[in-house]
Short mmCIF file of C-alpha atoms in Angstrom, two decimals:
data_model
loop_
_atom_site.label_atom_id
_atom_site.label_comp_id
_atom_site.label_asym_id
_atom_site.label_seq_id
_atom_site.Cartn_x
_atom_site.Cartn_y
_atom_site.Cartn_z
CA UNK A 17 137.96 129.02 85.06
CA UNK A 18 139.24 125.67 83.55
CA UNK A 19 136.82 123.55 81.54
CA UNK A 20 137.45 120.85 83.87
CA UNK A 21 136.75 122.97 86.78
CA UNK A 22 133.57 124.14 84.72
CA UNK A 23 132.80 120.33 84.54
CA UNK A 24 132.87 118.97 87.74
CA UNK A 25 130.75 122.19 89.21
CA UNK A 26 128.22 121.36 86.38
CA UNK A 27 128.22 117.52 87.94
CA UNK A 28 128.23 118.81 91.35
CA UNK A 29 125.05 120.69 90.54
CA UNK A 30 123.37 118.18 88.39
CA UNK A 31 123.72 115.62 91.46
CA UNK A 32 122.87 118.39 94.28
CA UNK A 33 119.57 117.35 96.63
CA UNK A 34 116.86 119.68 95.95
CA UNK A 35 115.71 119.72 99.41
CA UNK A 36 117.96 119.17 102.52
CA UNK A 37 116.91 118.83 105.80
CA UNK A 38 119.94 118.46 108.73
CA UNK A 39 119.06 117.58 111.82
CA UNK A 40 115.81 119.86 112.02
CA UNK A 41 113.97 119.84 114.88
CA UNK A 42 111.06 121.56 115.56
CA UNK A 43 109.18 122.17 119.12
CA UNK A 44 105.53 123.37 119.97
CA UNK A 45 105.05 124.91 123.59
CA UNK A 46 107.40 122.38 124.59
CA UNK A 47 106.49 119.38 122.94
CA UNK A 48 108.72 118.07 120.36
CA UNK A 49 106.72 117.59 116.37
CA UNK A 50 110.47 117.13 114.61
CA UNK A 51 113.31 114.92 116.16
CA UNK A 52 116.58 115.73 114.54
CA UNK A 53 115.41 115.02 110.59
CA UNK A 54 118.04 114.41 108.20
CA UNK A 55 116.73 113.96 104.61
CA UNK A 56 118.02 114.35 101.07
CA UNK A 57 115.43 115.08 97.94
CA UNK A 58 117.04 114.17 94.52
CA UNK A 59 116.30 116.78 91.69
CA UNK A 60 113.52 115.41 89.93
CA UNK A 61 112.24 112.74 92.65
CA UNK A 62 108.79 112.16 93.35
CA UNK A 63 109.35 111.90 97.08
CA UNK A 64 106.74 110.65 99.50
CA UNK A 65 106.47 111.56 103.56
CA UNK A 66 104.48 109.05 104.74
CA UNK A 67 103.22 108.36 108.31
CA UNK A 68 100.14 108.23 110.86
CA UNK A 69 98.25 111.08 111.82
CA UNK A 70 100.71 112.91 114.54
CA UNK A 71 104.08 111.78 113.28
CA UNK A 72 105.22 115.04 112.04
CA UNK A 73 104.68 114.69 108.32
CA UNK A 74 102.81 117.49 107.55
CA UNK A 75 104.92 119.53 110.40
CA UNK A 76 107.92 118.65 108.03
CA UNK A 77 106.39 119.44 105.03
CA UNK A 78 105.85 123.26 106.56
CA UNK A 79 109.29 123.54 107.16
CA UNK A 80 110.60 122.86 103.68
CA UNK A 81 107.77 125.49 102.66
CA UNK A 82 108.38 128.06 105.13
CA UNK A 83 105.02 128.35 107.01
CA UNK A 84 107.13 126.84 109.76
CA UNK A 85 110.53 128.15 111.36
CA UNK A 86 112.69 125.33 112.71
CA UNK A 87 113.78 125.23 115.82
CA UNK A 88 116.82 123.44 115.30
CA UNK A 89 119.07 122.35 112.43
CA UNK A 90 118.89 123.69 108.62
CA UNK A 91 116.95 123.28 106.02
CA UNK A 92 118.10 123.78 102.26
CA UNK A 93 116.58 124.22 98.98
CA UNK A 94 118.86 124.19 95.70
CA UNK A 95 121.60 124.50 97.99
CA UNK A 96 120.62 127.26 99.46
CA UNK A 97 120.01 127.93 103.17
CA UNK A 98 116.02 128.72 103.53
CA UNK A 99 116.67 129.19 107.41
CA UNK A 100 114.56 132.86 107.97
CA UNK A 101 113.42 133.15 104.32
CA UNK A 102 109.92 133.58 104.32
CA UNK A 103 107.33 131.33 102.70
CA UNK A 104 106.93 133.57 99.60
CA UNK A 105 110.64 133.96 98.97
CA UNK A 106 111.33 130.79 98.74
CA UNK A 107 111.36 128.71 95.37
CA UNK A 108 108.88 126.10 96.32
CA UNK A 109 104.95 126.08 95.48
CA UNK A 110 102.05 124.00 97.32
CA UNK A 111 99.16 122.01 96.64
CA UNK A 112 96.67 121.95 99.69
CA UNK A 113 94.66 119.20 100.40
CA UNK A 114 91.51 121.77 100.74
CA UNK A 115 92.97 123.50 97.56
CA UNK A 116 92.39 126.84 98.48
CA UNK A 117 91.04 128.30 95.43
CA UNK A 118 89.59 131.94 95.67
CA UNK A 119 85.85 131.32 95.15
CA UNK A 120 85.03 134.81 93.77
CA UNK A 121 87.79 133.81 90.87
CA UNK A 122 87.33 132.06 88.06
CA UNK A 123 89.54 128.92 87.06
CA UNK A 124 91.57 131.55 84.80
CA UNK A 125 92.16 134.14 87.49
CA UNK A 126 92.65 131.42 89.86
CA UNK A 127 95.82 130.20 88.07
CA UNK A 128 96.83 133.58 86.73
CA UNK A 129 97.00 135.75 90.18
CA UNK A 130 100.99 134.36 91.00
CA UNK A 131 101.58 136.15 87.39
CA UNK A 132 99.79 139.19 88.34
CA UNK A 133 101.08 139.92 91.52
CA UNK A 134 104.69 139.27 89.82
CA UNK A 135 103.84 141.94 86.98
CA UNK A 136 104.01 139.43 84.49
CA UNK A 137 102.71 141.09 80.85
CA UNK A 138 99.71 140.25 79.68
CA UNK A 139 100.93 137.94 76.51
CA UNK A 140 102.97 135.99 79.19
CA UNK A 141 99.81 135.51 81.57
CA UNK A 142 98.13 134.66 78.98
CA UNK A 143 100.95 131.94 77.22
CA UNK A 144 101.57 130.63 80.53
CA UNK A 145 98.20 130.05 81.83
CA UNK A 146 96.76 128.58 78.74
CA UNK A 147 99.89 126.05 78.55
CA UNK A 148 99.15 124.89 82.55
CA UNK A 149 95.56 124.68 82.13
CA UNK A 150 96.01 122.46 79.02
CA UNK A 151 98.31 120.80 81.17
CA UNK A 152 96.08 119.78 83.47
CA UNK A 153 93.27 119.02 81.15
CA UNK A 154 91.00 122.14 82.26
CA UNK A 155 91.32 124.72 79.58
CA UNK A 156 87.59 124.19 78.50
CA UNK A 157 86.47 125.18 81.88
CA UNK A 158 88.96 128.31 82.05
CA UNK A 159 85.50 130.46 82.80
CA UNK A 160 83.78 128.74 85.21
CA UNK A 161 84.01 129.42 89.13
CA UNK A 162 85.49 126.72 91.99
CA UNK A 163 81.88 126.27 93.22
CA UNK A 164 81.09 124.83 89.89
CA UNK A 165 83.80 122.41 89.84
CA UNK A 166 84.30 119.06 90.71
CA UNK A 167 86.90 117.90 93.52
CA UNK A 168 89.12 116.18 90.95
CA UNK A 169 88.68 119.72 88.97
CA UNK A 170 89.19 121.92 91.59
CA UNK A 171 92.37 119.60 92.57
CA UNK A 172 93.76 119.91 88.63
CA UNK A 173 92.83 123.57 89.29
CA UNK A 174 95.35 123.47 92.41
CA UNK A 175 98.11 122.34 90.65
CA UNK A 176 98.25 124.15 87.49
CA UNK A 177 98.42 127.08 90.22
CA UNK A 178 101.34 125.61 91.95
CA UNK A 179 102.76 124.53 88.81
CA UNK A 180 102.66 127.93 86.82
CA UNK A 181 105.58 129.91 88.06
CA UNK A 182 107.46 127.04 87.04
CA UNK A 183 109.17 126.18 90.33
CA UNK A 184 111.72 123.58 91.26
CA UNK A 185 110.26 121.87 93.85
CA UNK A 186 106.29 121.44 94.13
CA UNK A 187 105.11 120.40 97.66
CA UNK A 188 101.42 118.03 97.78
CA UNK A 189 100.09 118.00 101.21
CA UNK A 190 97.91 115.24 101.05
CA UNK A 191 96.29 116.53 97.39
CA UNK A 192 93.50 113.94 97.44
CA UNK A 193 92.74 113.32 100.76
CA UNK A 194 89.14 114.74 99.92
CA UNK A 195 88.77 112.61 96.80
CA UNK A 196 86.36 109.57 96.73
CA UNK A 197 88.67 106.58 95.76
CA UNK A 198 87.80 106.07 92.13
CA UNK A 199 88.96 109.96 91.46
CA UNK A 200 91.64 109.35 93.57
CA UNK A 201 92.98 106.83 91.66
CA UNK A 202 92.56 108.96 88.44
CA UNK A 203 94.26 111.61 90.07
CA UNK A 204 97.34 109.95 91.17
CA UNK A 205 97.50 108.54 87.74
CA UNK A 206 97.21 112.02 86.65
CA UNK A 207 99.76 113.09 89.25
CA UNK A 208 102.20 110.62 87.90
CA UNK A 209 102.11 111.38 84.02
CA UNK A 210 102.49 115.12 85.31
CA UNK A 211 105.86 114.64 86.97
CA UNK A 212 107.20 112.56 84.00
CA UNK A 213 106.19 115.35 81.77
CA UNK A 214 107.60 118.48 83.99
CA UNK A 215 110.81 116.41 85.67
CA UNK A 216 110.14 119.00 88.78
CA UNK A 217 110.77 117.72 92.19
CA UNK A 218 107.71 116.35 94.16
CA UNK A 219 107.60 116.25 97.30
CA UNK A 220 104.24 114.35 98.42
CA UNK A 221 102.74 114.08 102.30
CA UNK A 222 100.38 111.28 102.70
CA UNK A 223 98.93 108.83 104.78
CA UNK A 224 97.65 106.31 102.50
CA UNK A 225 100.36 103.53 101.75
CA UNK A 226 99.19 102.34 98.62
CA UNK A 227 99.67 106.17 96.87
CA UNK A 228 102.72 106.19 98.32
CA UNK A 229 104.34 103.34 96.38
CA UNK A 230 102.48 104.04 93.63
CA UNK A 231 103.69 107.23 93.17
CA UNK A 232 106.97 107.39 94.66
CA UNK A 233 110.72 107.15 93.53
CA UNK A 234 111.50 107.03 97.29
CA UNK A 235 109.39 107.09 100.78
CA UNK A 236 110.54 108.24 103.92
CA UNK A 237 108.45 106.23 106.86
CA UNK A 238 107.74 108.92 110.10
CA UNK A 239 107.00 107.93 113.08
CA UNK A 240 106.92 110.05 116.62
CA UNK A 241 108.61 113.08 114.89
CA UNK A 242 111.64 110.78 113.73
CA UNK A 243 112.52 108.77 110.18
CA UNK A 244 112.21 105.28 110.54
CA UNK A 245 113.03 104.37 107.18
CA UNK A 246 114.14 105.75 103.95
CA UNK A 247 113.86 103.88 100.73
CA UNK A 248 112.61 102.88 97.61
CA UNK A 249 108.91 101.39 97.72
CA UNK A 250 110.11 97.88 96.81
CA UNK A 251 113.04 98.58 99.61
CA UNK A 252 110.28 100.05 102.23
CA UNK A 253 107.81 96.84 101.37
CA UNK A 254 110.10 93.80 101.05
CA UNK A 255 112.73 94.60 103.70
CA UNK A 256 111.19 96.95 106.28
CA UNK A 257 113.96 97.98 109.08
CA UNK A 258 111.68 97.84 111.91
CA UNK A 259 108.34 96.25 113.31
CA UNK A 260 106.73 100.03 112.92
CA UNK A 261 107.56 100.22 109.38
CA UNK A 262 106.61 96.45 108.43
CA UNK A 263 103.00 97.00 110.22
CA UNK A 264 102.23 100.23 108.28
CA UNK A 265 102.97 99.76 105.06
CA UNK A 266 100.66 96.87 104.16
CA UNK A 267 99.37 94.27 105.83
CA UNK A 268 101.63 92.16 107.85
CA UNK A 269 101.51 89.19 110.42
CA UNK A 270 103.66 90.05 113.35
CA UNK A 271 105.13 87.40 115.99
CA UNK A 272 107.12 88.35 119.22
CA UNK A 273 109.38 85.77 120.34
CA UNK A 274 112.88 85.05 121.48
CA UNK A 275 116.16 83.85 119.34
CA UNK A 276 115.98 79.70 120.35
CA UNK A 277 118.68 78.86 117.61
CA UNK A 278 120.83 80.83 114.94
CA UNK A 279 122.87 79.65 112.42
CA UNK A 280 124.48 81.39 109.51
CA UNK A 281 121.81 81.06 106.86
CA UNK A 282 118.81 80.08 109.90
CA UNK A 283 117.38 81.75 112.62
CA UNK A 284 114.48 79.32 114.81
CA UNK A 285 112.08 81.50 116.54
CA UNK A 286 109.87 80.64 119.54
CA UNK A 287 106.93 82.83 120.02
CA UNK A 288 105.52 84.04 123.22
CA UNK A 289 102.65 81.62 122.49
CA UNK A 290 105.20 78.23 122.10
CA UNK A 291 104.81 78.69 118.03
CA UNK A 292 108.10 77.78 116.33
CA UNK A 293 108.96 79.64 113.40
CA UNK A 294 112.09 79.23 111.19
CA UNK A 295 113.72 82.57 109.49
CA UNK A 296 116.23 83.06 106.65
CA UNK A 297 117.98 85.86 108.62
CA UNK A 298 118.48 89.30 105.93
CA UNK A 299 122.03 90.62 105.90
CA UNK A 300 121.60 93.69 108.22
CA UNK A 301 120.09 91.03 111.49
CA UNK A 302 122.22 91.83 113.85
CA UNK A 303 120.31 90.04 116.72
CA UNK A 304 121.57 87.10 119.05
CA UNK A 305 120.58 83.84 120.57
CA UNK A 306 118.22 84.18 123.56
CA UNK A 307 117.13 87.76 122.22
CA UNK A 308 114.12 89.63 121.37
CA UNK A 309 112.61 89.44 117.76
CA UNK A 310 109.91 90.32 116.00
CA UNK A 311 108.75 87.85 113.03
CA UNK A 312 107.02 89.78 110.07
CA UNK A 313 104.89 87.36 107.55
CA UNK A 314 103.01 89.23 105.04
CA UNK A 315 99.41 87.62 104.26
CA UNK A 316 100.18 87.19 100.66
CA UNK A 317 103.11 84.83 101.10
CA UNK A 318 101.09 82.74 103.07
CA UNK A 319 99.89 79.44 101.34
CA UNK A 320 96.18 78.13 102.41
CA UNK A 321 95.37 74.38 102.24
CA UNK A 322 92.20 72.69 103.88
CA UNK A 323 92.30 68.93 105.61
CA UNK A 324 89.76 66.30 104.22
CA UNK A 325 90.38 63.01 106.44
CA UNK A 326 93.50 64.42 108.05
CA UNK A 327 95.07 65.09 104.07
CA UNK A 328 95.93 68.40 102.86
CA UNK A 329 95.00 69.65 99.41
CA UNK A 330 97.50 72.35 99.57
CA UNK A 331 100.67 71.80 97.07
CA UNK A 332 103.60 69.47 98.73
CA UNK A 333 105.85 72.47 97.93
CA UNK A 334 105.44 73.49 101.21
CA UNK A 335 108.64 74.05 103.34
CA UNK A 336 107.85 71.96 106.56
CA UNK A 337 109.25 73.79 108.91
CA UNK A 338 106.65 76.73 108.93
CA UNK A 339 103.38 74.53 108.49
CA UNK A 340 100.93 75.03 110.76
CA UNK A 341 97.05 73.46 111.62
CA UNK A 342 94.36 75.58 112.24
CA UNK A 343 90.76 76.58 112.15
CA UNK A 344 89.08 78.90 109.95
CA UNK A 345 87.78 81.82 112.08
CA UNK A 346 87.08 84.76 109.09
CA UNK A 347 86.28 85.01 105.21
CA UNK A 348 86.47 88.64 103.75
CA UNK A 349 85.64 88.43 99.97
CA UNK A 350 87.58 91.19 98.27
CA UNK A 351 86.92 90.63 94.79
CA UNK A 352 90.34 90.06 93.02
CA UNK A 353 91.25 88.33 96.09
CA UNK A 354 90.04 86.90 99.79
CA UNK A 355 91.16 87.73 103.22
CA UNK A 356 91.19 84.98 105.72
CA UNK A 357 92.05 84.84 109.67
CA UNK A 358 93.58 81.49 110.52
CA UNK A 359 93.10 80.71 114.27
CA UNK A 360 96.12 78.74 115.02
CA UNK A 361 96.00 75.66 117.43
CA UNK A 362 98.44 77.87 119.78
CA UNK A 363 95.69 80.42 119.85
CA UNK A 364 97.09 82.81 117.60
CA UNK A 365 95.55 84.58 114.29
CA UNK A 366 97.20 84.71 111.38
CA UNK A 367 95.57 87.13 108.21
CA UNK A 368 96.28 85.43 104.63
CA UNK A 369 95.44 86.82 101.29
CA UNK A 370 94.79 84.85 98.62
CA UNK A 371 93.43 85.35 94.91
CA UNK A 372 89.94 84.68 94.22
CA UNK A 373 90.13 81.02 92.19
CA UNK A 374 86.69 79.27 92.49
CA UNK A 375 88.49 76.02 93.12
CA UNK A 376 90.21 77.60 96.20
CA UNK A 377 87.78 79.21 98.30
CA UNK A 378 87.35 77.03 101.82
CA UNK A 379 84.28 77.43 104.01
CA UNK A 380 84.25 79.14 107.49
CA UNK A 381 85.01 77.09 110.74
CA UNK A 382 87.04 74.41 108.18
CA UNK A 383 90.11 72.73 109.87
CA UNK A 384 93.24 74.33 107.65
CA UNK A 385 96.76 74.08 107.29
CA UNK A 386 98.65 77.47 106.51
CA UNK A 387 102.83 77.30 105.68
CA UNK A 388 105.22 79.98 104.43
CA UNK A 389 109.05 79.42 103.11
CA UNK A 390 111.52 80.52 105.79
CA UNK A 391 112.56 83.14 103.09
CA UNK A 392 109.24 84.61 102.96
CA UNK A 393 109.33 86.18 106.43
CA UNK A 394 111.71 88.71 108.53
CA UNK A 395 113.51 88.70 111.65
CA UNK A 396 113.14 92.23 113.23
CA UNK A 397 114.47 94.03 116.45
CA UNK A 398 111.83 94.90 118.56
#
């Protein structure tokens, strides 16, 4: 074989997805879970399956490990075809969200029994267990049972388990659902400096947004058994694809309306309710004049200004054509920042985050004024 030949196969497996899905579909007693799933995972990528509860995340996730047959379509790991290859056959490990752990072993045992049942000799069970427990920060509690553990222990537990056989691709489903949120921060931390270090392919199920673009290289957004949206978290956040997608990642003020004028660089919206809202149209609107759209506002691009004497304190930066009055209806405190809900004079509420300054807090039922730059919201098709 050529050394050129020899070179591009090299790049052609350098660049191959670890994990293909094409057009998998998968059916329970006639209803649908999977609807024709196409997916690429890059080797390496901390990848992220994030939906609701019911959107076929987790049904996914069973597929690419083999606890679940398809019923349609392919799926492939390291380019190989895992259609029929059972669970245990198949070059993947994963991380439960109930963990799992045999309670009559001991941490060691726990993470050692993969070995064992493969033979392994003792030095290497030995080598290799040592090196994943100090992995994962455990190798001082090698001798102590699951029931003596902490969640966040029992979770590091988990993974050096999944990780020790050294596989390519490590599937989470949802590792810290059972955490309390300060461990679950630690642990996603933790999570994080643990796929730097290995440069293994994660592939992460979760429901929680905010792990989700913490952790991830990419997301893909489920909903109903399809992919809404596939993307970076930046991609996913800033310029969501559809209403679906804007709503559940984050907060978001949505407005359904109709098209009154478009112009190249302009879009004027009229809500149901008679509120006019102008929109710097993103390059893949596709919509007309006269037709359904959906306006997404986030709350933190919202501006907040209260009226002394009919005068606004807010700053005159304001772009006039989405400044609106209103009344004060709710005050969250947050800490780091405040939630509000604007009643609008056309009867709508509006949600607004803003960051906790002293000098900018406004009391309840106060007459306000909220406005937003017509780049700071989306046009979406409904």
């Amino acid at each position: 074989m050529s050394q050129t030949v020899m070179q591009n196969r090299r790049s052609e497996i350098e660049t191959q997805p670890d994990v293909e899905l094409r057009k998998v579909f998968k059916v329970f007693n006639g209803e649908t879970a999977v609807r024709g799933i196409d997916l690429d995972i890059r080797k390496g990528e901390f990848f992220s399956i994030l939906g609701p509860s019911g959107c076929g995340k987790t049904t996914t996730l069973r597929l690419i490990a083999g606890f679940e047959e398809p019923t349609g379509g392919e799926v492939l790991i390291c380019g190989q075809s895992m259609n029929g290859v059972p669970a245990h056959q198949r070059p993947v490990n994963t991380v439960f969200q109930s963990y799992a752990l045999f309670g009559h072993l001991t941490v060691w045992d726990n993470v050692a029994f993969g070995l064992r049942l493969k033979k392994c000799s003792h030095a290497d069970v030995q080598q290799r267990v040592s090196e994943a427990l100090t992995l994962v920060k455990m190798d001082s509690l090698s001798r102590r049972f699951p029931a003596q553990l902490s969640g966040g222990q029992q979770q590091r537990v988990a993974l050096a388990r999944a990780l020790i056989n050294r596989p390519p691709v490590v599937l989470l489903d949802e590792p810290l659902g059972a955490l309390d949120l300060k461990l679950r921060k630690e642990m996603q931390v933790e999570l994080s400096n643990l796929h730097q270090k290995l440069g293994v392919t994660f592939v992460l199920v979760t429901h929680d947004q905010e792990e989700a673009l913490s952790l991830s290289d990419r997301i893909a957004v489920m909903n109903g058994g399809r992919v809404e949206q596939i993307g970076t978290p930046s991609e996913i956040y800033e310029s969501p694809l559809t209403p679906f997608v804007a709503d559940f990642i984050g907060d978001t003020n949505l407005f359904q309306g109709k098209i009154d004028q478009s112009y190249s660089a302009l879009l004027n919206v009229v809500t149901h309710k008679g509120l006019k809202i102008s929109v710097c149209p993103q390059d893949s609107w596709n919509g007309s004049h006269g037709g359904d759209v959906v306006v997404s506002v986030r709350p933190e691009k919202i501006q907040l200004g209260s009226q002394t004497d009919g005068m606004t304190h807010a700053p005159k930066t304001r772009d006039p054509m989405n400044c609106y009055e209103g009344r004060l209806k709710h005050i969250m405190y947050l800490g780091t920042h405040v939630h509000y809900v604007v009643e609008l004079l056309t009867g709508e509420n509006l949600t607004v985050l803003q960051p906790n300054r002293p000098e900018s807090r406004i009391d309840l039922y106060t007459p306000v004024q909220v406005y937003w730059s017509a780049a700071d919201c989306l046009a979406l098709t409904p």
